[in-house]
PDB file of C-alpha atoms and ligand atoms in Angstrom:
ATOM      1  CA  UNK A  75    -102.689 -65.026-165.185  1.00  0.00           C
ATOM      2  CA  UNK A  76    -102.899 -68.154-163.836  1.00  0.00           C
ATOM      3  CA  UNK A  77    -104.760 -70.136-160.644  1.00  0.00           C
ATOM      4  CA  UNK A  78    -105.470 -73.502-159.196  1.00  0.00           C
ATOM      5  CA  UNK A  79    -109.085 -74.503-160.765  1.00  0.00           C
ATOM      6  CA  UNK A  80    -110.746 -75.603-157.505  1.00  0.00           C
ATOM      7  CA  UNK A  81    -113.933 -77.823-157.654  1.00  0.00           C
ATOM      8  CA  UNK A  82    -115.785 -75.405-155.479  1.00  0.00           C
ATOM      9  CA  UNK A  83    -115.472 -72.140-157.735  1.00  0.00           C
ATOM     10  CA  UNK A  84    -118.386 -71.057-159.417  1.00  0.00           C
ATOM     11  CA  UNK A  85    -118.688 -71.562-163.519  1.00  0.00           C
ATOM     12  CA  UNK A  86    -119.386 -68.111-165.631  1.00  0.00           C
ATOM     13  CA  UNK A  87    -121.416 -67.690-168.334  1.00  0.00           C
ATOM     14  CA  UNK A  88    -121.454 -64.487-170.113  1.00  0.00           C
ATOM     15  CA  UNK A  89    -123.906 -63.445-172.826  1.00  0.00           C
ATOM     16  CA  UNK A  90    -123.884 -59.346-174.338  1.00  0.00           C
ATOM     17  CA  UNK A  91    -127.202 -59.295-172.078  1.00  0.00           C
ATOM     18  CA  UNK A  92    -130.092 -61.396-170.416  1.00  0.00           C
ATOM     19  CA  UNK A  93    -129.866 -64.165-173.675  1.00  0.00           C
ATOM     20  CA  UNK A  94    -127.394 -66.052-171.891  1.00  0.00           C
ATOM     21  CA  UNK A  95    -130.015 -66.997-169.177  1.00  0.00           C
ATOM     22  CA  UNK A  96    -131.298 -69.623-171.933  1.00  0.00           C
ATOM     23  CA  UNK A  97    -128.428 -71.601-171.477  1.00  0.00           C
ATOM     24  CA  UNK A  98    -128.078 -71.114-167.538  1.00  0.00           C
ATOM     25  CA  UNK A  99    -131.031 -72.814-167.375  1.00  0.00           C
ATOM     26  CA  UNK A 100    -130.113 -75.681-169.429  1.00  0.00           C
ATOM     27  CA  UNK A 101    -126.796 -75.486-167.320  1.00  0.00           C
ATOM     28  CA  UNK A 102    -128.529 -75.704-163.878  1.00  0.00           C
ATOM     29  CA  UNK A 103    -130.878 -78.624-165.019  1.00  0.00           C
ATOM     30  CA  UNK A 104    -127.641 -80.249-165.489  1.00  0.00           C
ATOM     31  CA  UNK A 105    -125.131 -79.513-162.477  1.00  0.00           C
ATOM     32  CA  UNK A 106    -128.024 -78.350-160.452  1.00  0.00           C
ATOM     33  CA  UNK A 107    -125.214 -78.363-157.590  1.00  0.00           C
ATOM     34  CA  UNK A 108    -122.926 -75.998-159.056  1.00  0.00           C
ATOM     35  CA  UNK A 109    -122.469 -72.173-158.491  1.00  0.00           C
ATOM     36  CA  UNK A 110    -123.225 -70.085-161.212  1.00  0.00           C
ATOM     37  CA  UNK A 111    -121.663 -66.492-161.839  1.00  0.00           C
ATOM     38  CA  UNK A 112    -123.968 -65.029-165.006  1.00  0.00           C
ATOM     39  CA  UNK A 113    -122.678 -61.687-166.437  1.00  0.00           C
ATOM     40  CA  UNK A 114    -124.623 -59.646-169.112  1.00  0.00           C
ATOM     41  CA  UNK A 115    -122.766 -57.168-170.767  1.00  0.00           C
ATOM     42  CA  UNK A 116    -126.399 -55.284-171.216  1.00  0.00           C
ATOM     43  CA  UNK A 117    -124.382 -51.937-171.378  1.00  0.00           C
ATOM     44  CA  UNK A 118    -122.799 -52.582-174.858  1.00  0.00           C
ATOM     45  CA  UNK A 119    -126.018 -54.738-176.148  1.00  0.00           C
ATOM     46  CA  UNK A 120    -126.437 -55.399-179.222  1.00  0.00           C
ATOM     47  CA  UNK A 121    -123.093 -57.357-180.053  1.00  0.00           C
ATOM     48  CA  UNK A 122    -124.459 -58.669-182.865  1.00  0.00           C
ATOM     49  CA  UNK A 123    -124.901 -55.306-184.945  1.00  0.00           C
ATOM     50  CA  UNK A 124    -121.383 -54.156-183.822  1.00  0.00           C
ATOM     51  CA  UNK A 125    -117.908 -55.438-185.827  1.00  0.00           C
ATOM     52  CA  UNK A 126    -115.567 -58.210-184.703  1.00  0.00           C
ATOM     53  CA  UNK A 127    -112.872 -56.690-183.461  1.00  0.00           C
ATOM     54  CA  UNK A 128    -115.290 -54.366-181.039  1.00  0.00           C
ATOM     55  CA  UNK A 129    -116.653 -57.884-180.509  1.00  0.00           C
ATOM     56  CA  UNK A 130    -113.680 -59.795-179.516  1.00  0.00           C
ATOM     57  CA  UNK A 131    -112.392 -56.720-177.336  1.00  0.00           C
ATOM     58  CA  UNK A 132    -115.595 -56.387-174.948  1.00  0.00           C
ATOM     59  CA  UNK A 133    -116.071 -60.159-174.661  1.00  0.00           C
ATOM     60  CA  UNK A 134    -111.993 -61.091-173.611  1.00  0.00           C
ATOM     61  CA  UNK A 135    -112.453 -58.068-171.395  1.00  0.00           C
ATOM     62  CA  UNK A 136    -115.617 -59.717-169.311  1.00  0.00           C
ATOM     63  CA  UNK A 137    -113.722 -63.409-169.263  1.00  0.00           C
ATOM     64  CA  UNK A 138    -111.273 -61.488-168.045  1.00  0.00           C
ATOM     65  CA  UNK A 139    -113.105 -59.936-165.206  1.00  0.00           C
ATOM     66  CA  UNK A 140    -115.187 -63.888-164.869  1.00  0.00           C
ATOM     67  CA  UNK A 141    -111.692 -65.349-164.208  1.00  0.00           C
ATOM     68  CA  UNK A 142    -110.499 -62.839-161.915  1.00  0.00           C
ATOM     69  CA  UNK A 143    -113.779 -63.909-159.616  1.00  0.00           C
ATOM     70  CA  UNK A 144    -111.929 -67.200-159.557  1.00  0.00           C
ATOM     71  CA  UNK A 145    -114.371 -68.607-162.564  1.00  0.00           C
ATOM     72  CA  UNK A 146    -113.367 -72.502-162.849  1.00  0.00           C
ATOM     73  CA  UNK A 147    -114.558 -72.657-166.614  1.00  0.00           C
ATOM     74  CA  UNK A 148    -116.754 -70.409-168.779  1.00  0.00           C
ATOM     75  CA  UNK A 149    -119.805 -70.706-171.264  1.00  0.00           C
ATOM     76  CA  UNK A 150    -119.804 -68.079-173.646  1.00  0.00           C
ATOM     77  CA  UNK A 151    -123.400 -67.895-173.917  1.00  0.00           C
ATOM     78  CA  UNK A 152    -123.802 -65.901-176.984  1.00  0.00           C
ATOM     79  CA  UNK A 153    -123.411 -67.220-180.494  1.00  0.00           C
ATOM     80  CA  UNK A 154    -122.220 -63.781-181.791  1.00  0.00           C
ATOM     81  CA  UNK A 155    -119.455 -63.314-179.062  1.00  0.00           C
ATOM     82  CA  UNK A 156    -118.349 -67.075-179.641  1.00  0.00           C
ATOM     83  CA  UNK A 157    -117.866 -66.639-183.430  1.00  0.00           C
ATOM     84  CA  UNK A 158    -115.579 -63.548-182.396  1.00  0.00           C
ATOM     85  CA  UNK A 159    -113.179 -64.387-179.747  1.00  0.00           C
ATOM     86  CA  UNK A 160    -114.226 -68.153-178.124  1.00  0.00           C
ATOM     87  CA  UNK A 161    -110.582 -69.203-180.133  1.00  0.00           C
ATOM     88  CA  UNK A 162    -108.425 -66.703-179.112  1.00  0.00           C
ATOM     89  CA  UNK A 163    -109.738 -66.925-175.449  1.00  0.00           C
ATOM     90  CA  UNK A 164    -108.744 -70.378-175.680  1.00  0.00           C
ATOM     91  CA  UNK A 165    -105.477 -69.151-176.637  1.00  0.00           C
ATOM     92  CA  UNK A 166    -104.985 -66.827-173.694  1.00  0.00           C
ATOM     93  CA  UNK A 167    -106.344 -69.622-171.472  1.00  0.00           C
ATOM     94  CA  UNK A 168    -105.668 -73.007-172.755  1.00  0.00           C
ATOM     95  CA  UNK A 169    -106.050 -74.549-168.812  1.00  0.00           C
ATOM     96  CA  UNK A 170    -109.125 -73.470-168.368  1.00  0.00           C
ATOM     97  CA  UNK A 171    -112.269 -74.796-169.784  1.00  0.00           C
ATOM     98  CA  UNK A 172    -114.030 -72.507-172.526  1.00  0.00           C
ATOM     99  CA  UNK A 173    -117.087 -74.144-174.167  1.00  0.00           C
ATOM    100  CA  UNK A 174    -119.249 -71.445-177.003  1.00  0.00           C
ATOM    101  CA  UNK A 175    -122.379 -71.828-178.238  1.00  0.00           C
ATOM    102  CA  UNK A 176    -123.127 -72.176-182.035  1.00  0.00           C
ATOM    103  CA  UNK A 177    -126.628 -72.369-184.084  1.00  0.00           C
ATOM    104  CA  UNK A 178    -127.836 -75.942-183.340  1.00  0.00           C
ATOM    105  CA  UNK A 179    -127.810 -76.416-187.364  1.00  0.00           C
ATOM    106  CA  UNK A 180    -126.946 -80.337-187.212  1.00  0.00           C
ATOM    107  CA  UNK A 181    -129.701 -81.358-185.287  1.00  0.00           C
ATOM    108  CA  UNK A 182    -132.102 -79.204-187.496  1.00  0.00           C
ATOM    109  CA  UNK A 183    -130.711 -81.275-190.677  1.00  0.00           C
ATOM    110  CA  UNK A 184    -131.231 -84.489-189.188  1.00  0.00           C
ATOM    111  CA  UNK A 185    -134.427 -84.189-188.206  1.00  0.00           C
ATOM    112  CA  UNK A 186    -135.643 -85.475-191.318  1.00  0.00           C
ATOM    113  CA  UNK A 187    -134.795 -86.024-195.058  1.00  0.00           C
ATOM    114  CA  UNK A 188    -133.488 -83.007-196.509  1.00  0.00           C
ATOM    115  CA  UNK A 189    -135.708 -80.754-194.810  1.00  0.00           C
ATOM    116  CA  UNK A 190    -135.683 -76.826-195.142  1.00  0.00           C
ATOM    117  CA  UNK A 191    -134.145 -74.954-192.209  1.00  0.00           C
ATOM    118  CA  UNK A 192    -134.376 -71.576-191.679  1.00  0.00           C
ATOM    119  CA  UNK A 193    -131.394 -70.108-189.178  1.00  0.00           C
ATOM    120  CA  UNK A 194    -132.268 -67.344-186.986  1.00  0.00           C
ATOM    121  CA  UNK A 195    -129.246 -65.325-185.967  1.00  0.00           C
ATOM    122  CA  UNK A 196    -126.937 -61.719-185.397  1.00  0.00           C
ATOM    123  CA  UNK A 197    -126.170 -60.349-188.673  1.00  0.00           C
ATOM    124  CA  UNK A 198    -123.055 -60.710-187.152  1.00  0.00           C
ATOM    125  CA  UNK A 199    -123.039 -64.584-186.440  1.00  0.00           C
ATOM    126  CA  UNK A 200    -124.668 -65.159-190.222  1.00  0.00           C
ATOM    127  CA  UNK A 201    -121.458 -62.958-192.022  1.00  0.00           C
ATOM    128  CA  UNK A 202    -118.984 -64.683-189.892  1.00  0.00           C
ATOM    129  CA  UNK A 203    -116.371 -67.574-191.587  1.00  0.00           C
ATOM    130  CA  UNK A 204    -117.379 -70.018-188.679  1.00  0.00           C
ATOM    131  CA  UNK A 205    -121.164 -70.120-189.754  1.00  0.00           C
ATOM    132  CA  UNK A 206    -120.400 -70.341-193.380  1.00  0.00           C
ATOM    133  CA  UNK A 207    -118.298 -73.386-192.941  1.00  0.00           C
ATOM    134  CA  UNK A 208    -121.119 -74.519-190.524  1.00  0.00           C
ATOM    135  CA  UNK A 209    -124.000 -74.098-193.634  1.00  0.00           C
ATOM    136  CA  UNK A 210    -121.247 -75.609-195.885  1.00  0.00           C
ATOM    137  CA  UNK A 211    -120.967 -78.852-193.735  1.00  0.00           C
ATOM    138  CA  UNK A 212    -124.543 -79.752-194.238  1.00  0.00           C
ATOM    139  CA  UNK A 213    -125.441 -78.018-197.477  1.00  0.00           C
ATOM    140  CA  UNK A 214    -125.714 -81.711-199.480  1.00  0.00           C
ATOM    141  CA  UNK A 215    -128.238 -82.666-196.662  1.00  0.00           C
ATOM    142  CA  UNK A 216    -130.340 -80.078-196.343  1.00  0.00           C
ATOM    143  CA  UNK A 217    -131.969 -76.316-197.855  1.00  0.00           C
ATOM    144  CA  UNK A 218    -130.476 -74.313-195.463  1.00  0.00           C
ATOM    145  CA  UNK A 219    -131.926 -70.477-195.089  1.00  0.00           C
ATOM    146  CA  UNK A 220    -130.084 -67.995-193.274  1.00  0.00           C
ATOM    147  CA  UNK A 221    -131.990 -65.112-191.963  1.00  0.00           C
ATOM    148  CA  UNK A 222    -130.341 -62.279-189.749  1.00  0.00           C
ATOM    149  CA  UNK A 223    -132.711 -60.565-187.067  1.00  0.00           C
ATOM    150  CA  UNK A 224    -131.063 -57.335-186.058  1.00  0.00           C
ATOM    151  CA  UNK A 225    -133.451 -56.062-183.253  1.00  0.00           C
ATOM    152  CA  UNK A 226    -135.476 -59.351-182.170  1.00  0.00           C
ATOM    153  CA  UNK A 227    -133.046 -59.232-178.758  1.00  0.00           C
ATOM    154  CA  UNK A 228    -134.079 -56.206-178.480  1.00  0.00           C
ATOM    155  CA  UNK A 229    -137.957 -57.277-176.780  1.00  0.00           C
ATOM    156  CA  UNK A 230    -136.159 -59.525-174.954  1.00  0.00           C
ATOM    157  CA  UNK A 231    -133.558 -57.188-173.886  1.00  0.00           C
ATOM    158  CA  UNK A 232    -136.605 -55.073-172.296  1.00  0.00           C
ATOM    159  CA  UNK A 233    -137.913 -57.669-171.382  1.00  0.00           C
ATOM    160  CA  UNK A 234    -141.358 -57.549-173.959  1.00  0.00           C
ATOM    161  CA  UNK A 235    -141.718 -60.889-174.505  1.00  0.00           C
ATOM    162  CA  UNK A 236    -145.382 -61.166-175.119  1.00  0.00           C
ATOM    163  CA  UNK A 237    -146.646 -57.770-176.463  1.00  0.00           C
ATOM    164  CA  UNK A 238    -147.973 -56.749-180.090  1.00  0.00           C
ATOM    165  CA  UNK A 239    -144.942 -55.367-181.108  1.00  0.00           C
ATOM    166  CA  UNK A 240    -142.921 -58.432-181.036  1.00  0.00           C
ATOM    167  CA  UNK A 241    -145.643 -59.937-182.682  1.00  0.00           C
ATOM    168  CA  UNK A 242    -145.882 -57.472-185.557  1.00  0.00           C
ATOM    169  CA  UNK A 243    -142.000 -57.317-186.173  1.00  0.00           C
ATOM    170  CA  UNK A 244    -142.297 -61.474-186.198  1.00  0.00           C
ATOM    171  CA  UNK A 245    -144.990 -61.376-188.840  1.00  0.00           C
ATOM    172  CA  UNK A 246    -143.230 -59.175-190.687  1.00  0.00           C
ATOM    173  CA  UNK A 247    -139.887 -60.577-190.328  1.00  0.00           C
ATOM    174  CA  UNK A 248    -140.937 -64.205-191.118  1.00  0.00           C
ATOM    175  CA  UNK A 249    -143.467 -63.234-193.667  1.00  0.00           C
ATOM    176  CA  UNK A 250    -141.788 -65.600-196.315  1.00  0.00           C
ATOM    177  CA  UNK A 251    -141.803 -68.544-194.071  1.00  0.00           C
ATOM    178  CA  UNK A 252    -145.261 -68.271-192.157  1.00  0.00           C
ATOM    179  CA  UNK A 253    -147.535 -71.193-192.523  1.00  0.00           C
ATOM    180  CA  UNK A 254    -145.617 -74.199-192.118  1.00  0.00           C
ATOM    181  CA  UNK A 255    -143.250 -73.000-195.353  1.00  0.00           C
ATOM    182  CA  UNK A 256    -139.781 -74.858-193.559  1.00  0.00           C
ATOM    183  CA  UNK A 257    -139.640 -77.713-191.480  1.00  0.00           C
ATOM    184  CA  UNK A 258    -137.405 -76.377-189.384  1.00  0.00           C
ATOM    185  CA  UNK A 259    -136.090 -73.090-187.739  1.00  0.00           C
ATOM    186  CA  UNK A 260    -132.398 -72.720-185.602  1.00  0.00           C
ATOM    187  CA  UNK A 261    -132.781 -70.137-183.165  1.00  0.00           C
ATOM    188  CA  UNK A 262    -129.160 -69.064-183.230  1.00  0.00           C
ATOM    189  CA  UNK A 263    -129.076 -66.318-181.039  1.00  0.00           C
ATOM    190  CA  UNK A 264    -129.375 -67.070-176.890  1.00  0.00           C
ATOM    191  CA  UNK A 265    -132.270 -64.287-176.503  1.00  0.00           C
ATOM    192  CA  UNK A 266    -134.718 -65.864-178.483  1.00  0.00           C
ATOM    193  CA  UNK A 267    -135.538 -68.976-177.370  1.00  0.00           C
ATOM    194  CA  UNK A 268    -137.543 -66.456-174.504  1.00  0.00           C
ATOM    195  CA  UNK A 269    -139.919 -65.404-178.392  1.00  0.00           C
ATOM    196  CA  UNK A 270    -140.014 -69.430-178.980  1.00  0.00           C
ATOM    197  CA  UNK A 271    -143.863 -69.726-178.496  1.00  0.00           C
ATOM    198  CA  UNK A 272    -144.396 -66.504-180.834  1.00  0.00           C
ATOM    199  CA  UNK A 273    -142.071 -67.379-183.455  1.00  0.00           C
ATOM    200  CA  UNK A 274    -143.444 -70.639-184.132  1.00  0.00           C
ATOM    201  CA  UNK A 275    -147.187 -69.302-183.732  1.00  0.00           C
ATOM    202  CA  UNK A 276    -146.170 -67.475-186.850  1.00  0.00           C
ATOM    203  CA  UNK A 277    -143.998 -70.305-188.789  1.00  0.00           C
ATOM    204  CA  UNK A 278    -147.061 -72.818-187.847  1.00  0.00           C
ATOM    205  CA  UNK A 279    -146.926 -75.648-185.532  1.00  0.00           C
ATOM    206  CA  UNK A 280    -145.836 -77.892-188.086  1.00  0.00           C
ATOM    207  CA  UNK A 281    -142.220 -76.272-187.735  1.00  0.00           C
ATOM    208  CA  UNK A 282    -139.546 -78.221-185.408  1.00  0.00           C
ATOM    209  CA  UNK A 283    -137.684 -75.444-183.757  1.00  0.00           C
ATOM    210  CA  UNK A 284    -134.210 -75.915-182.172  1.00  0.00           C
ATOM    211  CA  UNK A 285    -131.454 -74.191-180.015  1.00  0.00           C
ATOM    212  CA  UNK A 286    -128.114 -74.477-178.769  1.00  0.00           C
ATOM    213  CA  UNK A 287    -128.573 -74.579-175.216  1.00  0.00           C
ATOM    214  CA  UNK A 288    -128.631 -78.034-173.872  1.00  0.00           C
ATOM    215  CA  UNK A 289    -125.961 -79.127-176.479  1.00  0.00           C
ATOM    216  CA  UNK A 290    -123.752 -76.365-175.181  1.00  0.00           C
ATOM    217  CA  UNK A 291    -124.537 -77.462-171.288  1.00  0.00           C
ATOM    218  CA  UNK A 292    -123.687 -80.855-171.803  1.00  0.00           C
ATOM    219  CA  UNK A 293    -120.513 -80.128-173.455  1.00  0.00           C
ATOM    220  CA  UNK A 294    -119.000 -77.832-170.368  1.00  0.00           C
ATOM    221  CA  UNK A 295    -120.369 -80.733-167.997  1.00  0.00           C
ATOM    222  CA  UNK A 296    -118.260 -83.197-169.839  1.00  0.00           C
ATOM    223  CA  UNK A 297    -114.930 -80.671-169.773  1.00  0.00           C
ATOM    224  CA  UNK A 298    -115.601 -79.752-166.369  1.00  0.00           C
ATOM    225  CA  UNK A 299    -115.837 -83.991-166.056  1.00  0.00           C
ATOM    226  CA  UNK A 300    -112.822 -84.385-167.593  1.00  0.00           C
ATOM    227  CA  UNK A 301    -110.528 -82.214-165.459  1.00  0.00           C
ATOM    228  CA  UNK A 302    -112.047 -83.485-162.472  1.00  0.00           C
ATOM    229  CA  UNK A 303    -113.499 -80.360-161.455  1.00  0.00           C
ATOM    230  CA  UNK A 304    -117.847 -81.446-160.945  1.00  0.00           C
ATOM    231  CA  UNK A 305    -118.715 -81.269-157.295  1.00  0.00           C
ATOM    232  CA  UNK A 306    -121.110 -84.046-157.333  1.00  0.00           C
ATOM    233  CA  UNK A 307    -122.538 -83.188-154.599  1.00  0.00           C
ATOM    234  CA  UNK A 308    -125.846 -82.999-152.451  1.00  0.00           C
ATOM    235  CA  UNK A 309    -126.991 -79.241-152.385  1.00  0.00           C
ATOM    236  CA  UNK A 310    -128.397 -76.723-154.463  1.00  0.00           C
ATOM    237  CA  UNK A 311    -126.150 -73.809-156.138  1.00  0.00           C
ATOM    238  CA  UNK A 312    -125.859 -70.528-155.967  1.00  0.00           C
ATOM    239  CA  UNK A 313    -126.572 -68.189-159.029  1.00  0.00           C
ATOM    240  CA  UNK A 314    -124.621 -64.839-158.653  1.00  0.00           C
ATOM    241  CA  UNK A 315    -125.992 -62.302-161.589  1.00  0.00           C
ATOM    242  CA  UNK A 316    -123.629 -59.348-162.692  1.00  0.00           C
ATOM    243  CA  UNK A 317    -124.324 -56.551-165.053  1.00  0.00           C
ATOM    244  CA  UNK A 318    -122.209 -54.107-166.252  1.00  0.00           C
ATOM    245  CA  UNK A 319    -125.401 -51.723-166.216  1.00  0.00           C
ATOM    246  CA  UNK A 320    -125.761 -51.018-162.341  1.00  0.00           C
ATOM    247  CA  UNK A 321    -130.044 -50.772-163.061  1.00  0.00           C
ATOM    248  CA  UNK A 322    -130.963 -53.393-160.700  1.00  0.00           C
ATOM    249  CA  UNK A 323    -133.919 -53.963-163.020  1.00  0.00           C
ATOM    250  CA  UNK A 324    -131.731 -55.711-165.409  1.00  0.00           C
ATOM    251  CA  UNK A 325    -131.028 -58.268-162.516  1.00  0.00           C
ATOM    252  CA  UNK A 326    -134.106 -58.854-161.929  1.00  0.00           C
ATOM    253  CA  UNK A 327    -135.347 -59.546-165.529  1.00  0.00           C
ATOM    254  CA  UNK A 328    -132.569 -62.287-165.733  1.00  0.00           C
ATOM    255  CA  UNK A 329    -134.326 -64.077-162.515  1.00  0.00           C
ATOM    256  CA  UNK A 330    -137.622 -63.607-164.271  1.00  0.00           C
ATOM    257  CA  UNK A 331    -136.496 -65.167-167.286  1.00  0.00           C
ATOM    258  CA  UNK A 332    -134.765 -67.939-165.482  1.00  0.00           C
ATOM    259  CA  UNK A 333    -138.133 -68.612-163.803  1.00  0.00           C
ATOM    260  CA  UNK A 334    -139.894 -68.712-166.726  1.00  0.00           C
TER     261      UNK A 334
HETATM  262  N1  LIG B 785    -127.349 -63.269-177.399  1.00  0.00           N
HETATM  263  C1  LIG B 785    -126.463 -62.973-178.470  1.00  0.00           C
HETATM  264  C2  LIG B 785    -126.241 -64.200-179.379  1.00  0.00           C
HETATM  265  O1  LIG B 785    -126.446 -65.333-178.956  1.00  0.00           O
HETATM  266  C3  LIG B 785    -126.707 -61.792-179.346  1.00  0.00           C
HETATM  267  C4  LIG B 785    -127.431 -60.594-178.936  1.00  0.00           C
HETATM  268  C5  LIG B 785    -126.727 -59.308-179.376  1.00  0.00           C
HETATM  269  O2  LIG B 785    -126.859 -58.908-180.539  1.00  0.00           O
HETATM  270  O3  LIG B 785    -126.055 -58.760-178.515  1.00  0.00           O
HETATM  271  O4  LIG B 785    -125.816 -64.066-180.481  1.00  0.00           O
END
């Protein structure tokens, strides 16, 4: 496949569900001129419970379907779908820019002097080769803690972000770390940053919490910069959202989320 990368196209961003609308956000702060096309794969979530291969199939399938809308770069949203597939999609489509997200671990370890950071992600993302040699880079500078969360995107999937469940699965999922016990948490996974006020109610306010979001939004600004492909111009975008569930309700959860 290949097309002309026009200034005017819209820029994907894909997550396995709503998660991804963390980092549209961040996006649209940015290039608040742009046209967004956001596609949740909610009929397949959870990605990060499933293996790599089933992975890597479902996510080239959706870039696939991105670029055929004439997609002039994409943000693969998800942390678990970027440790499967973001290199061989830059394989298949080395023109076009492809920017993932990963667990914002370096700014965690630099926030102070060897500080304790707790990383909040997929099982997936935490068994994966590309987060070990992540934890390896900064294991001199740091106590890094890596905790897998299978079913916190879930409440966000439904769209519970405030109810007494989440709550009790928090308390009982961070037991170990309430009460100011790291100085820092990673929220490695694009759904959570919509639990960010309840998981640091029960780490303790003390706790610096962090997420890839705006890193990853910059980045795709400066590729789209590079290739001469920003419109720079004075109007406000359009944000297209696409499910692969038809339930309109899932649509409208991502524009409640984004308007959070
Ligand atoms: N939002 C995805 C991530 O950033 C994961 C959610 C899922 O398990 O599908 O890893």
């Amino acid at each position: 496949m290949s097309y002309i990368l026009q200034k005017t196209h819209p820029i994907a961003v894909f997550d396995s569900g709503v998660g991804g609308v963390s980092v549209l956000r961040e996006l649209i702060k940015i290039m608040p001129d742009e046209d967004f096309i956001y596609f949740g794969d909610s009929k397949n979530v959870p990605y990060g419970t499933k293996d790599k291969e089933e992975v890597r199939s479902l996510t080239i399938s959706c870039a696939r379907q991105l670029f055929d809308q004439g997609a002039k770069g994409l943000v693969v949203a998800c942390n678990t779908a970027t440790s499967a597939a973001v290199r061989v999609l830059r394989e298949m489509y080395p023109y076009i820019p492809i920017v993932g997200i990963e667990p914002a671990v370096k700014p965690a370890v630099l926030c102070m002097e060897h500080p304790r950071v707790l990383v909040m992600a997929t099982p997936m993302t935490i068994r994966e080769d590309k987060f070990h040699r992540l934890m390896e880079r900064y294991e001199e500078e740091a106590e890094i803690i890596p905790l897998p969360c299978p079913g916190l995107m879930d409440f966000i999937e439904r769209g519970d972000l405030d109810g007494e469940d989440l709550h009790k699965y928090l308390q009982d999922l961070l037991y170990s770390y309430s009460n100011n016990h790291v100085d820092a948490a990673v929220l490695g996974c694009t759904h959570y940053p919509f639990a960010r006020k309840q998981i640091q109610q029960v780490l303790g306010d003390k706790v610096r919490i962090f997420d890839g979001g705006e890193g990853t939004a910059r980045e795709m600004r400066r590729r789209l910069e590079e290739k001469g492909l920003l419109r720079h111009e004075q109007r406000k975008g359009e944000i297209l959202f696409e499910n692969s569930l038809t339930d309109e309700r899932k649509v409208d959860l991502c524009r409640r989320l984004l308007d959070l």
